[in-house]
Tab-separated table of C-alpha atoms in Angstrom:
chain	number	residue	atom	x	y	z
D	1	GLU	CA	6.339	11.672	2.113
D	2	PRO	CA	5.856	10.244	-1.409
D	3	GLU	CA	2.885	11.660	-3.270
D	4	VAL	CA	0.728	11.131	-6.327
D	5	THR	CA	0.972	14.063	-8.739
D	6	GLN	CA	-1.848	15.076	-11.085
D	7	THR	CA	-1.863	17.569	-13.918
D	8	PRO	CA	-3.510	19.829	-14.796
D	9	SER	CA	-5.228	20.958	-11.610
D	10	HIS	CA	-8.036	22.545	-13.633
D	11	GLN	CA	-9.211	21.896	-17.162
D	12	VAL	CA	-12.046	23.576	-19.014
D	13	THR	CA	-13.093	21.969	-22.262
D	14	GLN	CA	-15.873	22.241	-24.798
D	15	MET	CA	-18.415	19.470	-25.087
D	16	GLY	CA	-17.285	16.890	-27.620
D	17	GLN	CA	-13.580	17.609	-27.177
D	18	GLU	CA	-11.034	15.055	-26.038
D	19	VAL	CA	-9.188	15.523	-22.758
D	20	ILE	CA	-6.239	13.714	-21.234
D	21	LEU	CA	-5.738	13.786	-17.497
D	22	ARG	CA	-2.274	12.920	-16.266
D	23	CYS	CA	-1.019	11.268	-13.123
D	24	VAL	CA	2.351	10.206	-11.763
D	25	PRO	CA	1.731	7.489	-9.144
D	26	ILE	CA	4.128	6.634	-6.327
D	27	SER	CA	7.061	4.825	-7.902
D	28	ASN	CA	6.970	1.541	-5.971
D	29	HIS	CA	3.193	1.179	-6.081
D	30	LEU	CA	1.704	-1.542	-8.223
D	31	TYR	CA	-1.962	-0.628	-8.475
D	32	PHE	CA	-3.387	2.462	-10.056
D	33	TYR	CA	-6.895	3.843	-10.030
D	34	TRP	CA	-9.065	6.601	-11.332
D	35	TYR	CA	-11.982	7.857	-9.303
D	36	ARG	CA	-14.227	10.824	-9.828
D	37	GLN	CA	-16.254	13.018	-7.542
D	38	ILE	CA	-19.103	15.184	-8.745
D	39	LEU	CA	-19.313	18.311	-6.603
D	40	GLY	CA	-20.575	17.513	-3.115
D	41	GLN	CA	-21.120	13.836	-3.833
D	42	LYS	CA	-19.340	10.609	-3.031
D	43	VAL	CA	-16.151	9.359	-4.606
D	44	GLU	CA	-16.983	6.971	-7.485
D	45	PHE	CA	-14.753	4.242	-8.859
D	46	LEU	CA	-13.910	4.394	-12.567
D	47	VAL	CA	-11.115	1.926	-13.267
D	48	SER	CA	-8.223	0.013	-11.724
D	49	PHE	CA	-5.007	-0.895	-13.518
D	50	TYR	CA	-2.367	-3.478	-12.707
D	51	ASN	CA	0.451	-5.056	-14.670
D	52	ASN	CA	-0.237	-2.845	-17.666
D	53	GLU	CA	-3.848	-3.770	-18.052
D	54	ILE	CA	-7.263	-2.887	-16.720
D	55	SER	CA	-8.169	-5.164	-13.817
D	56	GLU	CA	-11.643	-3.778	-13.145
D	57	LYS	CA	-13.883	-1.020	-14.443
D	58	SER	CA	-17.240	0.451	-13.513
D	59	GLU	CA	-20.328	1.044	-15.639
D	60	ILE	CA	-19.319	4.704	-15.857
D	61	PHE	CA	-16.116	3.690	-17.661
D	62	ASP	CA	-17.641	3.218	-21.108
D	63	ASP	CA	-16.052	3.340	-24.550
D	64	GLN	CA	-15.462	7.080	-24.210
D	65	PHE	CA	-12.861	6.410	-21.534
D	66	SER	CA	-9.439	4.817	-21.801
D	67	VAL	CA	-6.366	4.530	-19.611
D	68	GLU	CA	-2.733	4.102	-20.448
D	69	ARG	CA	0.617	3.795	-18.772
D	70	PRO	CA	2.725	4.928	-21.697
D	71	ASP	CA	6.192	5.119	-20.161
D	72	GLY	CA	6.297	3.294	-16.823
D	73	SER	CA	5.761	6.398	-14.742
D	74	ASN	CA	2.782	8.325	-16.112
D	75	PHE	CA	-0.772	7.030	-15.880
D	76	THR	CA	-3.322	8.786	-18.061
D	77	LEU	CA	-7.093	8.923	-18.352
D	78	LYS	CA	-8.478	9.928	-21.736
D	79	ILE	CA	-12.055	10.986	-22.338
D	80	ARG	CA	-12.647	10.939	-26.081
D	81	SER	CA	-15.729	13.068	-26.495
D	82	THR	CA	-16.601	14.922	-23.331
D	83	LYS	CA	-20.178	15.452	-22.184
D	84	LEU	CA	-21.547	17.998	-19.743
D	85	GLU	CA	-22.074	15.241	-17.170
D	86	ASP	CA	-18.349	14.422	-17.226
D	87	SER	CA	-17.746	17.602	-15.229
D	88	ALA	CA	-16.252	16.449	-11.941
D	89	MET	CA	-13.076	16.237	-9.897
D	90	TYR	CA	-11.006	13.312	-11.153
D	91	PHE	CA	-8.684	11.669	-8.668
D	92	CYS	CA	-5.844	9.342	-9.460
D	93	ALA	CA	-4.750	6.962	-6.697
D	94	SER	CA	-2.132	4.293	-6.252
D	95	SER	CA	-1.519	1.534	-3.724
D	96	GLU	CA	0.800	-1.287	-2.845
D	97	PHE	CA	-0.488	-4.782	-2.394
D	98	GLU	CA	0.284	-6.387	0.931
D	99	GLN	CA	-0.643	-9.988	1.369
D	100	VAL	CA	0.258	-9.854	4.995
D	101	LYS	CA	-1.616	-7.623	7.355
D	102	GLY	CA	-0.588	-4.089	6.704
D	103	ASP	CA	-1.724	-0.654	5.771
D	104	TYR	CA	-2.186	-0.688	2.030
D	105	GLY	CA	-4.464	2.279	1.767
D	106	TYR	CA	-4.705	4.356	-1.332
D	107	THR	CA	-2.701	7.520	-1.811
D	108	PHE	CA	-4.809	9.973	-3.771
D	109	GLY	CA	-3.537	12.792	-5.917
D	110	SER	CA	-4.903	16.284	-5.411
D	111	GLY	CA	-7.227	15.906	-8.388
D	112	THR	CA	-8.039	17.529	-11.711
D	113	ARG	CA	-11.185	19.619	-11.773
D	114	LEU	CA	-12.718	19.058	-15.206
D	115	THR	CA	-15.381	21.477	-16.395
D	116	VAL	CA	-17.182	20.699	-19.649
D	117	VAL	CA	-18.976	23.675	-21.182
T	1	GLN	CA	-23.847	-2.335	-2.919
T	2	GLN	CA	-22.804	1.079	-1.703
T	3	PRO	CA	-22.102	1.116	2.063
T	4	VAL	CA	-24.320	3.401	4.081
T	5	GLN	CA	-22.780	5.897	6.459
T	6	SER	CA	-24.462	7.487	9.445
T	7	PRO	CA	-24.887	10.155	10.494
T	8	GLN	CA	-24.771	12.283	7.329
T	9	ALA	CA	-23.463	15.256	9.268
T	10	VAL	CA	-22.365	16.061	12.786
T	11	ILE	CA	-21.371	19.271	14.522
T	12	LEU	CA	-19.136	19.091	17.568
T	13	ARG	CA	-17.479	21.437	19.979
T	14	GLU	CA	-13.736	21.035	20.381
T	15	GLY	CA	-13.044	18.234	22.851
T	16	GLU	CA	-16.257	16.310	22.190
T	17	ASP	CA	-16.427	12.774	20.849
T	18	ALA	CA	-18.088	11.403	17.722
T	19	VAL	CA	-18.828	8.028	16.172
T	20	ILE	CA	-19.345	7.483	12.453
T	21	ASN	CA	-20.794	4.207	11.251
T	22	CYS	CA	-20.427	2.415	7.940
T	23	SER	CA	-22.830	-0.457	7.215
T	24	SER	CA	-22.983	-2.915	4.373
T	25	SER	CA	-25.719	-5.262	3.225
T	26	LYS	CA	-23.041	-7.619	1.944
T	27	ALA	CA	-20.162	-9.398	3.696
T	28	LEU	CA	-17.029	-7.273	3.789
T	29	TYR	CA	-13.399	-8.202	3.320
T	30	SER	CA	-12.029	-4.881	4.483
T	31	VAL	CA	-12.994	-1.343	5.344
T	32	HIS	CA	-10.886	1.734	4.658
T	33	TRP	CA	-11.437	5.128	6.269
T	34	TYR	CA	-10.507	8.423	4.597
T	35	ARG	CA	-10.871	12.069	5.518
T	36	GLN	CA	-11.329	14.746	2.868
T	37	LYS	CA	-11.073	18.457	3.484
T	38	HIS	CA	-12.921	20.783	1.158
T	39	GLY	CA	-11.230	20.982	-2.243
T	40	GLU	CA	-8.519	18.476	-1.330
T	41	ALA	CA	-7.780	14.799	-1.960
T	42	PRO	CA	-9.046	12.131	0.435
T	43	ILE	CA	-6.371	11.162	2.946
T	44	PHE	CA	-6.030	7.563	4.099
T	45	LEU	CA	-6.640	7.112	7.837
T	46	MET	CA	-6.661	3.354	8.364
T	47	ILE	CA	-7.742	-0.015	7.058
T	48	LEU	CA	-9.417	-2.832	8.954
T	49	LEU	CA	-8.924	-6.257	7.487
T	50	LYS	CA	-10.888	-8.705	9.527
T	51	GLY	CA	-13.762	-8.967	11.869
T	52	GLY	CA	-13.211	-7.721	15.359
T	53	GLU	CA	-10.089	-5.809	14.434
T	54	GLN	CA	-9.557	-2.465	16.050
T	55	LYS	CA	-7.010	0.096	15.052
T	56	GLY	CA	-6.134	3.579	16.024
T	57	HIS	CA	-3.639	6.323	16.073
T	58	ASP	CA	-3.717	9.519	18.022
T	59	LYS	CA	-7.324	9.964	19.129
T	60	ILE	CA	-8.913	8.380	16.052
T	61	SER	CA	-9.699	4.676	16.140
T	62	ALA	CA	-11.954	2.238	14.337
T	63	SER	CA	-13.504	-1.160	14.771
T	64	PHE	CA	-14.833	-3.725	12.346
T	65	ASN	CA	-17.707	-5.991	13.317
T	66	GLU	CA	-17.716	-8.726	10.703
T	67	LYS	CA	-20.966	-10.233	11.944
T	68	LYS	CA	-22.853	-6.975	11.700
T	69	GLN	CA	-21.039	-6.072	8.461
T	70	GLN	CA	-20.294	-2.742	9.994
T	71	SER	CA	-17.350	-0.553	10.852
T	72	SER	CA	-17.286	2.397	13.215
T	73	LEU	CA	-14.847	5.295	13.353
T	74	TYR	CA	-14.319	6.883	16.771
T	75	LEU	CA	-13.022	10.410	17.158
T	76	THR	CA	-12.296	11.322	20.750
T	77	ALA	CA	-11.486	14.727	22.206
T	78	SER	CA	-12.006	16.228	18.753
T	79	GLN	CA	-9.749	18.975	17.471
T	80	LEU	CA	-10.492	21.687	14.929
T	81	SER	CA	-8.274	19.828	12.453
T	82	TYR	CA	-10.669	16.875	12.487
T	83	SER	CA	-13.212	18.850	10.453
T	84	GLY	CA	-13.879	17.413	7.030
T	85	THR	CA	-15.870	14.725	5.267
T	86	TYR	CA	-15.185	11.159	6.344
T	87	PHE	CA	-15.653	8.354	3.849
T	88	CYS	CA	-15.574	4.647	4.382
T	89	GLY	CA	-14.456	2.544	1.447
T	90	THR	CA	-15.294	-1.130	1.310
T	91	GLU	CA	-13.850	-4.178	-0.371
T	92	TYR	CA	-16.095	-7.212	-0.713
T	93	VAL	CA	-13.346	-9.525	-1.906
T	94	ARG	CA	-9.589	-9.099	-1.847
T	95	ASN	CA	-9.113	-8.828	-5.537
T	96	GLN	CA	-5.788	-7.660	-6.863
T	97	GLY	CA	-6.411	-4.193	-8.165
T	98	GLY	CA	-10.002	-4.340	-7.104
T	99	LYS	CA	-12.084	-1.313	-6.409
T	100	LEU	CA	-13.155	0.409	-3.259
T	101	ILE	CA	-16.807	1.332	-3.011
T	102	PHE	CA	-17.188	4.510	-0.991
T	103	GLY	CA	-20.050	5.524	1.229
T	104	GLN	CA	-21.768	8.841	0.720
T	105	GLY	CA	-19.658	10.545	3.385
T	106	THR	CA	-20.201	12.069	6.809
T	107	GLU	CA	-19.508	15.761	7.167
T	108	LEU	CA	-17.901	16.569	10.515
T	109	SER	CA	-17.593	20.150	11.720
T	110	VAL	CA	-15.646	20.895	14.874
T	111	LYS	CA	-16.295	24.339	16.336
T	112	PRO	CA	-14.140	26.136	18.919
């Protein structure tokens, strides 16, 4: 079963530091996403990415955040200057796009738990 | 715009049935259902694309009532492995690369 791989699984960083979260989506998927989940809460959309550009982003995804697909396989989320409230589990996901009826659900990675201290 | 799930939590004995609802105040294009076990990634269960569609595999099925802007997830003869938090994710338009908006989740506990 193909899977989405995320590294690292845990990251602790000091407030104000930059972090890069890495993801390897499923190779034949076209759409890539970052979501986050604060402990015990719902999964929140951050950004979607298609054809090497951002297709949609949420209000959470401000200038401190950026995404990149540097080499055709990795998909990264950078947070430039972390704040305490950025502490959360960050999930990468990927999906195919099916114009005909089909199951094009997201495949989520196992997440990176980011703790900002 | 966040869909509302009900109930927030449910406790079942093995073999019992449950229904989880996902309601939207806005017209829906599709509804996804995911299950998340504690500390793990959400796992895709199924997607419903149009009103009146029903889907299912094993003893988990779902329906989508376009008129009511609501989807329901049915778990029959529940097993211990069904425990987890169930999220619905909604699309309001089919937008390439568009986002899913998730409900707040329904925590399901199946006891022996």
